[in-house]
Coordinates of C-alpha atoms in Angstrom, one line a residue:
X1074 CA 77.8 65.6 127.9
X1075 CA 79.3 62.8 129.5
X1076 CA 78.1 59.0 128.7
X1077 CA 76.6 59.0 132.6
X1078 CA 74.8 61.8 132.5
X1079 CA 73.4 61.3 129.0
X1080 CA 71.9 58.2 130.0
X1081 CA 70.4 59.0 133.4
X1082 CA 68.6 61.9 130.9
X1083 CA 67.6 59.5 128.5
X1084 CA 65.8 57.1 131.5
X1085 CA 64.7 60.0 133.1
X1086 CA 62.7 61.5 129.9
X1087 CA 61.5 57.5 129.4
X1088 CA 59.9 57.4 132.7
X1089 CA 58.2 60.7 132.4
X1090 CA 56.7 58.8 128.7
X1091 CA 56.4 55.7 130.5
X1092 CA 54.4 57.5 134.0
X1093 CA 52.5 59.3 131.1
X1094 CA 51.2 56.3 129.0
X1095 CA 50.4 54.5 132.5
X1096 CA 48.0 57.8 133.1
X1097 CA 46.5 57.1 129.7
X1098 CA 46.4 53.8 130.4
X1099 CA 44.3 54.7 133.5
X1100 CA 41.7 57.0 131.8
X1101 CA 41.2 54.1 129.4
X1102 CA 40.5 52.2 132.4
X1103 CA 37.9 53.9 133.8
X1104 CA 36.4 54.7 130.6
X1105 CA 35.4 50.7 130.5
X1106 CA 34.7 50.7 134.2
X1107 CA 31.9 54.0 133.4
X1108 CA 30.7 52.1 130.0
X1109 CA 29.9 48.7 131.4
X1110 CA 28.0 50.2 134.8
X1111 CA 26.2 52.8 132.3
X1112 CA 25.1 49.9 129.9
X1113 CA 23.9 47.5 133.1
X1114 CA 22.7 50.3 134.9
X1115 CA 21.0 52.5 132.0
X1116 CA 23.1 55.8 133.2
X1117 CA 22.8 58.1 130.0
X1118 CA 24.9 60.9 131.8
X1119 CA 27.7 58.2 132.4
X1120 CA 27.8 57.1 129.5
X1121 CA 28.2 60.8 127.9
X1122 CA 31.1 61.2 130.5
X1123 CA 33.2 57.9 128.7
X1124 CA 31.9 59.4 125.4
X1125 CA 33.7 63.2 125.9
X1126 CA 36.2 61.0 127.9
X1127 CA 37.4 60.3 124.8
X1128 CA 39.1 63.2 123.1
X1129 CA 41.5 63.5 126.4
X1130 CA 42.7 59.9 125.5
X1131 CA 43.5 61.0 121.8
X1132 CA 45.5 64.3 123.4
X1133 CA 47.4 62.2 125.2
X1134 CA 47.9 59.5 122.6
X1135 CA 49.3 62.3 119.9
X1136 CA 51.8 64.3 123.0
X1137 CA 53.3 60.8 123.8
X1138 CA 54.0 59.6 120.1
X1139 CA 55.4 63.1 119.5
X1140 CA 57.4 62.8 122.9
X1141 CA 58.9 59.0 121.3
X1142 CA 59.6 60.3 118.0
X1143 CA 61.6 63.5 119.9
X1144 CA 63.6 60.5 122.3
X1145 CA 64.7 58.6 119.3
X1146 CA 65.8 61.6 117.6
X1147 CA 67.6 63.6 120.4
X1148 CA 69.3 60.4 122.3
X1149 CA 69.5 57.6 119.7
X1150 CA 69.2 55.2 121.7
X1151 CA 70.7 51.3 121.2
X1152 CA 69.2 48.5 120.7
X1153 CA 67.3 47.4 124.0
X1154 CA 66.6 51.3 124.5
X1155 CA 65.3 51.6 120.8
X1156 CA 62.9 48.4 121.4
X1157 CA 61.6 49.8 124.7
X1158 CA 60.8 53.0 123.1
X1159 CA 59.4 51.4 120.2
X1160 CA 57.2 49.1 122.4
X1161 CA 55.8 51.8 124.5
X1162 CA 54.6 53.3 121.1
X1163 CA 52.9 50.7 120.7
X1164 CA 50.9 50.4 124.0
X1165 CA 50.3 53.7 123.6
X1166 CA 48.4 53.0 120.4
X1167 CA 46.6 49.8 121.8
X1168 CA 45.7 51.8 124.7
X1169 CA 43.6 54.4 122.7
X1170 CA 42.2 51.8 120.7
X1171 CA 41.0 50.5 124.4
X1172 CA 39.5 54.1 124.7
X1173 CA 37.5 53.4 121.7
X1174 CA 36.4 50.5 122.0
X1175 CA 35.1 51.7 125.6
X1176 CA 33.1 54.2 123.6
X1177 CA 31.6 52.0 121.5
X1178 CA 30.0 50.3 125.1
X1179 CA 29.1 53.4 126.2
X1180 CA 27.6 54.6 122.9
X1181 CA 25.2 51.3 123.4
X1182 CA 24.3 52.0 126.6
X1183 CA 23.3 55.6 125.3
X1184 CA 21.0 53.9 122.7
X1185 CA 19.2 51.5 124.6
X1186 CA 18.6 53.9 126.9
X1187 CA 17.2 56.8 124.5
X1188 CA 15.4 54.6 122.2
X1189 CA 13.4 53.1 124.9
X1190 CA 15.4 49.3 123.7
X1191 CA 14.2 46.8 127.0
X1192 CA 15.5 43.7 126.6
X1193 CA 14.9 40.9 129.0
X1194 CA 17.6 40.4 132.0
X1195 CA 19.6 42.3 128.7
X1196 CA 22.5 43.0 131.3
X1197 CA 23.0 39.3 132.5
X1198 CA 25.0 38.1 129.7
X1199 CA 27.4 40.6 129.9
X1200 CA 28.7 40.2 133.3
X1201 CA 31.4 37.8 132.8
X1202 CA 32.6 38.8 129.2
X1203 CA 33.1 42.4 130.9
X1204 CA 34.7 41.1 134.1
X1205 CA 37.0 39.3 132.3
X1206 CA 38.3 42.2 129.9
X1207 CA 39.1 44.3 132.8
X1208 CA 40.9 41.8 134.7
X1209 CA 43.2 41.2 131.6
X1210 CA 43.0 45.5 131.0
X1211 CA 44.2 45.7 134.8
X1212 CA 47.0 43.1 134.6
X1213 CA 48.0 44.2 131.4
X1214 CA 48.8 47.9 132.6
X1215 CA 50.7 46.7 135.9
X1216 CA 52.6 44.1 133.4
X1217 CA 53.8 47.1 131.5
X1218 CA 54.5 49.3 134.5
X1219 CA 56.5 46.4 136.4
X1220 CA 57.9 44.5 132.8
X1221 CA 56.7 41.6 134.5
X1222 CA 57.1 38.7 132.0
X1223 CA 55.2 36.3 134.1
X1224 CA 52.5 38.4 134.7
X1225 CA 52.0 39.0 131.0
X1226 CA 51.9 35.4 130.2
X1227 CA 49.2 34.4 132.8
X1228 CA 46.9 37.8 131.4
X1229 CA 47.6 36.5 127.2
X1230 CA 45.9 33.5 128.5
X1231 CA 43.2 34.7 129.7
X1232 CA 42.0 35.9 125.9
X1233 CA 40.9 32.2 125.1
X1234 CA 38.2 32.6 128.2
X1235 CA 37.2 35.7 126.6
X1236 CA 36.7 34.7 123.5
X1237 CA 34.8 31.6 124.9
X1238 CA 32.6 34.2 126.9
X1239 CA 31.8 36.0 123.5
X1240 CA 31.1 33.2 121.1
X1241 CA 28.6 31.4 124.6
X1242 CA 26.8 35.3 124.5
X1243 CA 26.7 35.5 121.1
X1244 CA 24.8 32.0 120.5
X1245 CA 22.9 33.2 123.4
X1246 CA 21.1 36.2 122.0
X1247 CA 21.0 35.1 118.2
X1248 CA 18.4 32.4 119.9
X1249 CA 17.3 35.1 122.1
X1250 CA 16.1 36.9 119.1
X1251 CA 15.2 34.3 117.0
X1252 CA 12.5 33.8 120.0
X1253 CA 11.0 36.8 120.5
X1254 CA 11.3 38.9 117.8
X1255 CA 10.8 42.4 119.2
X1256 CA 14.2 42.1 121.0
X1257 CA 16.4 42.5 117.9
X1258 CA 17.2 45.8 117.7
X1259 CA 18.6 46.1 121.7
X1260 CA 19.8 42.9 121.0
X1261 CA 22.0 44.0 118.2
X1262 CA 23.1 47.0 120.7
X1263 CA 24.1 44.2 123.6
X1264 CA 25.9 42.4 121.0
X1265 CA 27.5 45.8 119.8
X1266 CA 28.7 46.1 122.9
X1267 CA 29.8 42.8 123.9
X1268 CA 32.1 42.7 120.5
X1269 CA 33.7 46.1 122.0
X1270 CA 34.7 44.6 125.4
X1271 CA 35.7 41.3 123.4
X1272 CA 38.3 43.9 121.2
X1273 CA 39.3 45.4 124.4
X1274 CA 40.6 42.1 125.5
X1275 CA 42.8 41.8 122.1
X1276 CA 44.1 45.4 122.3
X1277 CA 45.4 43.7 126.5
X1278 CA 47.2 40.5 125.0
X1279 CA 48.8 43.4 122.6
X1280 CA 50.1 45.0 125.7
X1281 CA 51.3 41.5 127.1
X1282 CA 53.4 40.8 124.2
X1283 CA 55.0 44.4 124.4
X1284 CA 55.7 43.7 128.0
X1285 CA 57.9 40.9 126.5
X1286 CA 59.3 42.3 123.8
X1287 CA 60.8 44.9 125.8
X1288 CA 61.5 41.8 128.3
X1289 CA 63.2 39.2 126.4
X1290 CA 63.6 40.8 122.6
X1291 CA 61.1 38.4 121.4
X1292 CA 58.2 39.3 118.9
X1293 CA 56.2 37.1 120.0
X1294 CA 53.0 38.4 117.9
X1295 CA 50.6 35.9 116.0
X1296 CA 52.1 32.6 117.9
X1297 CA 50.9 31.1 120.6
X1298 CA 53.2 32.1 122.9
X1299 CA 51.5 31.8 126.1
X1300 CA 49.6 29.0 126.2
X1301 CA 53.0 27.3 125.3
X1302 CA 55.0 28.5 128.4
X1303 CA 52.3 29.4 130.9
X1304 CA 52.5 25.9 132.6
X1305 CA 56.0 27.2 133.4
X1306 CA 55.2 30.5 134.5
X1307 CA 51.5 29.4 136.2

């Protein structure tokens, strides 16, 4: 096999992994679309759809590692191909991790629904802690399908709003509760579910820092990366 042809073989099989881990990245998508309209709109059946959802996501999950591990062996690839193998792995495993947290949402909205839990304007709080986690789910995914650097970057940042959101919500409902009693066990679900979506957004800045690892070479994990260089990119 000649050097050309081996290597348009060895992109070609990593952009079938790549178009596949996108796909998975899309399920997992949805699956937090379904979850946060079944928890504000108390749909039982949509949330069992995100639940069995689920197991298509872990399929997926175990076909691309195996399809990785079968790359690496069969084309041993260098060192820039070896890290962008390496750091679609790991989306892949952040993504399904996404899928589960998604569950967890969806497994709330199940409860509240089926135990009777009402809660007060319960859905309110929610709102911007969820639309926040799937702006950063969205960019994250187009980052990884575009390596755009700059795009991750702007997206890592976005975690400190998030976490902002969560801490705001969570102060918010331990008062809630403290006040009227009676709301502590759906209040316990919200708060299930708002720690899920706040994960979610995590498991994105994970995908980010893939995006430039694969970009730049640089593990740029537990730093603070983004805030540092965002005035740059913003």
């Amino acid at each position: 096999m000649t050097g050309l042809h081996w290597s348009k073989q060895y992109d070609q099989d990593l952009e079938t992994i790549k178009s596949k881990a996108l796909l998975m990245g899309g399920l997992a998508e949805e699956q937090l679309a379904n979850a946060i309209h079944a928890l504000q709109e108390g749909d039982v059946e949509l949330a069992e759809k995100v639940m069995a959802t689920d197991e298509q996501v872990n399929q997926l999950q175990v076909s691309l590692d195996n399809a990785c591990t079968e790359l690496i062996v069969r084309r041993q690839p260098a060192a820039g191909d070896l890290r962008t193998v390496i750091a679609t792995m790991r989306v892949i495993t952040d993504v399904e991790r996404i899928a589960d947290e998604a569950t967890k949402v969806a497994r709330a909205a199940k409860n509240l629904q089926t135990r009777n839990l009402l809660l007060l304007n319960q859905y309110q709080p929610i709102h911007a802690i969820a639309g926040t986690a799937q702006q950063m789910l969205r960019d994250a995914l187009d980052a990884y399908a575009r390596l755009d650097r700059d795009k991750a970057v702007r997206m890592m940042a976005l975690d400190e709003d998030l976490d902002r959101e969560f801490h705001d919500m969570m102060r918010s409902l331990i008062t809630y509760m403290m006040e009227e009693p009676k709301t502590i066990s759906a209040s316990l679900d919200i708060l299930w579910a708002a720690k899920a979506i706040e994960r979610i957004g995590d498991h994105a800045t994970n995908i980010g820092e893939y995006v430039i690892y694969i970009v730049d070479g640089d593990d740029i994990r537990h730093s603070d990366y983004a805030r540092k260089v965002l005035g740059i990119v913003k």
